[in-house]
Coordinates of C-alpha atoms in Angstrom, one line a residue:
X1 CA -0.2 -0.2 0.4
X2 CA 1.1 3.1 -0.9
X3 CA 0.4 6.2 1.2
X4 CA -0.5 8.8 -0.9
X5 CA 1.9 12.6 0.8
X6 CA 0.7 15.6 2.8
X7 CA 0.4 18.0 0.7
X8 CA 0.0 20.6 3.5
X9 CA -1.7 24.0 3.3
X10 CA -2.7 27.0 5.6
X11 CA -5.7 28.7 4.8
X12 CA -6.3 32.2 4.4
X13 CA -9.9 33.5 6.0
X14 CA -11.4 36.7 6.5
X15 CA -13.4 34.4 9.3
X16 CA -10.4 34.4 12.8
X17 CA -11.9 30.8 13.5
X18 CA -10.7 29.5 10.2
X19 CA -7.4 31.6 9.0
X20 CA -4.2 30.1 9.5
X21 CA -5.6 26.4 9.9
X22 CA -3.9 24.0 8.5
X23 CA -5.4 21.9 6.3
X24 CA -4.2 18.4 4.0
X25 CA -5.2 19.5 0.3
X26 CA -6.6 16.1 -1.6
X27 CA -6.9 17.3 -5.7
X28 CA -8.3 19.9 -7.6
X29 CA -12.3 19.7 -8.3
X30 CA -12.7 18.3 -11.5
X31 CA -14.3 21.8 -13.0
X32 CA -9.9 23.0 -11.7
X33 CA -11.2 26.2 -9.6
X34 CA -10.7 24.6 -6.5
X35 CA -9.5 22.7 -4.0
X36 CA -10.9 19.6 -1.7
X37 CA -9.5 20.2 1.5
X38 CA -9.5 18.1 4.5
X39 CA -9.3 20.3 8.1
X40 CA -6.4 18.2 10.2
X41 CA -8.2 19.6 13.2
X42 CA -12.0 19.0 12.7
X43 CA -13.6 22.4 13.6
X44 CA -17.3 22.0 15.7
X45 CA -20.1 22.3 14.0
X46 CA -17.9 22.3 9.9
X47 CA -17.5 19.7 7.5
X48 CA -13.9 18.6 7.7
X49 CA -14.0 17.8 3.9
X50 CA -14.1 21.7 1.8
X51 CA -13.9 22.6 -1.5
X52 CA -11.6 26.3 -1.1
X53 CA -10.3 28.4 -4.0
X54 CA -6.7 28.0 -3.9
X55 CA -5.9 31.8 -3.4
X56 CA -7.2 31.2 0.0
X57 CA -4.7 29.1 0.5
X58 CA -0.9 28.8 1.5
X59 CA 1.2 25.7 0.0
X60 CA 4.3 24.5 2.4
X61 CA 7.8 24.2 1.7
X62 CA 8.3 21.5 -0.8
X63 CA 5.0 21.8 -2.4
X64 CA 5.2 20.0 -5.6
X65 CA 4.1 22.6 -8.4
X66 CA 3.7 22.7 -12.2
X67 CA 4.7 26.2 -13.3
X68 CA 3.5 27.7 -16.4
X69 CA 6.4 26.2 -18.9
X70 CA 5.0 22.8 -17.9
X71 CA 8.2 22.3 -16.0
X72 CA 8.1 20.6 -12.2
X73 CA 9.5 22.4 -9.4
X74 CA 9.3 22.7 -6.0
X75 CA 7.6 25.9 -3.5
X76 CA 10.5 27.2 -1.2
X77 CA 8.9 30.5 0.3
X78 CA 5.6 32.6 -0.1
X79 CA 5.6 35.9 0.5
X80 CA 2.5 37.1 2.3
X81 CA 2.7 41.2 0.4
X82 CA 3.2 40.6 -3.2
X83 CA 1.3 36.8 -2.8
X84 CA 3.9 35.2 -5.0
X85 CA 5.8 31.2 -4.7
X86 CA 9.3 31.3 -5.1
X87 CA 9.4 28.6 -7.0
X88 CA 12.8 26.3 -7.9
X89 CA 12.6 24.4 -10.4
X90 CA 14.3 20.6 -10.4
X91 CA 17.5 20.5 -11.6
X92 CA 17.9 24.8 -11.2
X93 CA 19.7 26.1 -8.5
X94 CA 17.9 30.1 -9.0
X95 CA 14.2 30.7 -7.7
X96 CA 11.4 31.8 -9.9
X97 CA 8.7 33.7 -8.5
X98 CA 4.8 33.3 -9.0
X99 CA 2.0 33.5 -8.6
X100 CA -0.8 30.9 -7.6
X101 CA -2.9 30.5 -10.2
X102 CA -0.3 30.1 -12.8
X103 CA 1.3 27.4 -10.5
X104 CA -0.7 23.6 -10.7
X105 CA -0.1 22.0 -7.4
X106 CA 0.8 18.5 -8.0
X107 CA -0.5 15.6 -5.0
X108 CA 2.0 12.6 -6.3
X109 CA 5.5 12.3 -5.0
X110 CA 8.5 13.0 -7.4
X111 CA 10.9 11.5 -8.1
X112 CA 13.7 13.9 -8.5
X113 CA 16.1 11.1 -10.0
X114 CA 13.7 11.7 -13.2
X115 CA 12.3 14.0 -12.7
X116 CA 9.0 12.5 -13.4
X117 CA 5.9 12.0 -11.3
X118 CA 6.1 8.3 -9.0

């Protein structure tokens, strides 16, 4: 049995009870507009699995993404002011900066030797 990797993120919300909560992103919705996430700690009177727009999530370090140029990379940081991620493309030493809507979050493990999804 392969346990899928956890793709952790933090919620950005105007609702104080939800802001900063940790979630595990499971996958995109069928239309690709939202992400289905599970709260790591249950919230009273709320379903544990919800749909969230990607721009309300901040993904953690080493989350694997695909850039607009269809290259794989890992998130190295997030700038709250500019709302841009620094991404380290595989095989490169310099980071590149992207907005959330330019990146595709990948939910598989990555074989860094081959630069391919496992």
